[in-house]
Structures are given as structure tokens and as C-alpha cells.
Amino acid sequence: MGPFAGFENIVRQGEPLAMHTWFQLGGPAEYFAEPSTLDELVGLVRRCYEHDLPLRVLGGGSNVLVRDEGVPGLVIQLAAPSFCELRLDKNRITVGAGLRLGRVVTTAVHAGLAGLESLVAIPGTVGGALCKNAGAHSGDIGQWTSQVTLLTRSGEVIVRKREELEFGYRCSGLDEPVIVSAVLELEQDDPRELARRLQKHWIVRKASQPMGHQCAGCVFRDPRGVSAGTLIEQAGLKGTRIGGAVVSDRHANFIVAEPEATSSDVLRLIELIRSQVRDRLGAELELDLEIW
């Protein structure tokens, strides 16, 4: 097991990553681990630091495209119960980074806590949402975050308070390699009104996305004042195909991976979309999707 001697019970070599992502594409991780405790997580991070190995954390896999050749170093997934805890204390919710964002949103609404309901149909985990500052038109997770617990590259546990946190449009200043947990401070509201808003956001968002059975991912960040999907549609690119990768006919900012698709097909289609939108509309699209 080389650099992870002593961790054989939680580290696997050559783990296929396709099964862990929405695109269901790409090669294996050199090493893959699902730690059960914070101590195990700290130990793994320190081993990567000591052996100068790349380290990545995989959340829900909705925002990741793995290259066909796979990923060097260690990929960690925080799916164990100790990283998926949720505690309510008045208007504060403490959540583990591995918890699904949707679970946090619905729990808050049932408790009469407002602020997160517009995030209901955003996939992925709390850690991924914080890293990218996930949001919708009426707000983002960063504005409600009062504290984040992180691991540094050397495996040190640190806590950053609200005054130390910086969140921007679909980005954050959380540049440490691992998010462990966070505290969100929300506002009291009528649970029935919150439930109505939640349902409205869910219906609107789901109506415009690819069908649930499709392997797909949202690709570009929305430029200020216009959606990336609108630009791609205006460029006449709905339904454009390279190999098994196709621009969705339901929402042009989604690429659907058909059964014969490869990651290379998706990457080539991404570059085609960017060049065509640039040439035809003079707009520059920035990737929201992470390429591993």
C-alpha cells in the first residue's frame, strides 16, 4: 500500500470514479479512501503531505468530470456518518461536509428556518456547496455561513469564523484541501410559507433540467446578467453532439453523456461550445464544472 501503510482497511487502489459522479465517466483514482473518523481523515491528509501526493475530496459528484486516464494521488469521500451529522440549536444548524445539501434545506424548512429554501434542487454535499458558494437567484449558502472547520494541507484542524470567510459569486476563499463541517445561522419564519417557497423553487428548477435518468452535468458559470444556457441556445448549439456527448435539449448549459460517451467527448464538446459562443456572440464562458 506504500504511502498508506496501516490504512489498508479504508484505502483502495485503482477505484473506478465513474460510479461516483453524475456523468458516470472517467478513469480510476490511484488511491481512494472513505475515512470513518476525523482521526482517520487527519492521518490520510498528513500522509499525502508527507509523500507529496495530490489530494482531492469528492462530494456528490454532480460537478466533477474525471478524465479518461483517471486521477493521481488520493481521492477522499466523506460519506461516513461522522461527516454527515446535523444538529439544530435555535436558528443555528451545524452540518457535516459530507451531508447532502438537500437534507439540510428540508430540515431547515421543517424547523421554520429561512434562507436556504432556494437551494433545494441544487445537488451535491455541504462541502461542495461551500467550496463553490452554491446559490440561486435569491441567495447563496455563503451569506448564511458563520463558521467553517477545515483541514490544512499538513492535516491541522482549523476553524474560520464569519469575519475570516470570503464568499463571492460561485466561489469562496476556502482554499484548504478539506472542509470538515460548518455552522449556518438562519432566520425564523413560518414553516408553511417556507414549504410553499420550497415547492415553487423545486418545480421551477426541475422543469428545466435534464431527465433524472440521464447522466449529465451543468457545465458553465452564469455570466452576470444572463444565463449561460441562454447564450448557448442563442448560439444555436442545443442538440450539438461530439461522440456520445450532447448539449441537452431541455437546458443548454447541461451536457448529457450517452452510454457510448467518453470524458474526451465531453471535453471536446465543452471547447466547441466555448469557441462558438465566443465567435457568434462575443461572450466568454467560464467553466463551473471541475475537470479532474
XYZ file of C-alpha atoms in Angstrom, residues 7-147:
141
model
C -4.704 2.347 6.363
C -5.352 -0.771 4.270
C -8.847 -1.129 5.757
C -10.032 2.207 4.323
C -7.781 2.863 1.297
C -8.365 1.153 -2.045
C -6.158 1.272 -5.130
C -7.494 1.771 -8.648
C -11.021 2.692 -7.535
C -13.254 3.424 -10.585
C -14.510 7.000 -10.169
C -17.204 6.881 -12.858
C -19.642 5.282 -10.408
C -19.154 8.210 -8.016
C -20.034 11.018 -10.474
C -23.148 12.170 -12.302
C -21.501 11.869 -15.702
C -20.504 8.269 -14.891
C -17.363 8.749 -16.958
C -13.627 8.697 -16.440
C -10.839 6.528 -15.143
C -9.822 5.350 -11.675
C -8.311 7.058 -8.652
C -4.773 5.955 -7.860
C -5.905 5.739 -4.225
C -9.432 6.139 -2.824
C -10.482 6.353 0.830
C -13.656 6.672 2.875
C -12.465 7.514 6.407
C -14.822 6.779 9.297
C -13.485 9.287 11.838
C -11.796 12.669 11.972
C -8.608 10.987 13.234
C -8.502 8.740 10.158
C -9.114 11.730 7.904
C -6.319 13.719 9.551
C -3.972 10.729 9.204
C -4.705 10.382 5.488
C -4.195 14.093 4.824
C -0.887 14.028 6.674
C 0.316 11.027 4.641
C -0.423 12.919 1.430
C 1.537 15.890 2.758
C 4.486 13.740 3.838
C 4.656 11.890 0.490
C 3.815 14.949 -1.655
C 0.742 13.250 -3.132
C -2.155 15.124 -4.767
C -5.281 15.181 -2.582
C -8.873 15.699 -3.705
C -12.216 15.467 -1.915
C -15.177 14.080 -3.847
C -18.644 15.116 -2.699
C -21.802 14.131 -4.547
C -20.001 14.054 -7.904
C -22.520 16.363 -9.597
C -19.924 18.992 -10.515
C -16.958 16.790 -11.491
C -15.769 15.313 -14.780
C -12.996 12.742 -14.375
C -10.599 12.438 -17.309
C -10.420 9.071 -19.087
C -6.904 8.436 -17.755
C -8.011 8.793 -14.128
C -6.731 10.782 -11.147
C -3.283 10.586 -9.495
C -2.892 10.672 -5.711
C -5.659 10.221 -3.151
C -9.376 10.890 -3.571
C -11.329 11.081 -0.295
C -15.081 10.774 0.097
C -16.663 11.875 3.379
C -19.691 9.582 3.316
C -19.331 8.122 6.834
C -21.938 9.109 9.479
C -19.392 11.150 11.445
C -19.093 13.541 8.471
C -22.843 13.682 7.787
C -24.135 14.873 11.159
C -26.766 17.583 11.551
C -27.545 19.418 14.801
C -30.178 22.104 15.361
C -29.842 24.750 18.061
C -32.451 27.513 17.765
C -31.562 29.291 14.495
C -28.168 27.577 14.125
C -27.545 24.381 12.174
C -24.237 22.545 12.495
C -23.678 20.285 9.497
C -21.012 17.832 8.351
C -19.379 18.424 4.969
C -20.476 15.034 3.646
C -24.185 15.657 4.253
C -26.386 16.142 1.205
C -27.326 19.794 0.742
C -30.956 18.866 0.071
C -31.226 17.268 3.515
C -30.033 20.478 5.171
C -32.504 22.578 3.173
C -35.547 20.443 4.009
C -34.564 20.171 7.685
C -34.280 23.954 7.915
C -37.677 24.477 6.293
C -39.407 21.978 8.606
C -37.825 23.778 11.572
C -39.101 27.157 10.381
C -35.661 28.469 9.427
C -35.420 30.599 6.285
C -32.541 31.296 3.932
C -31.722 28.022 2.206
C -35.019 27.139 0.508
C -33.925 28.449 -2.910
C -31.081 25.886 -2.862
C -33.454 22.910 -2.679
C -32.764 21.389 -6.105
C -29.007 22.023 -6.109
C -27.305 18.624 -5.951
C -24.212 17.638 -4.011
C -22.906 17.884 -0.467
C -22.465 20.699 2.026
C -18.702 20.689 1.448
C -19.099 21.115 -2.291
C -21.753 23.795 -1.812
C -19.461 25.796 0.479
C -16.445 25.437 -1.791
C -18.388 26.767 -4.791
C -20.722 29.004 -2.765
C -23.746 27.295 -4.294
C -26.701 29.567 -4.832
C -29.738 30.568 -6.819
C -31.096 33.950 -7.877
C -32.316 34.805 -4.379
C -29.197 33.924 -2.398
C -26.310 31.577 -1.712
C -25.048 29.397 1.124
C -22.171 31.731 1.946
C -24.377 34.512 3.262
C -25.704 32.174 5.972
C -22.373 30.603 6.968
C -20.978 31.720 10.337
C -18.198 29.166 10.849
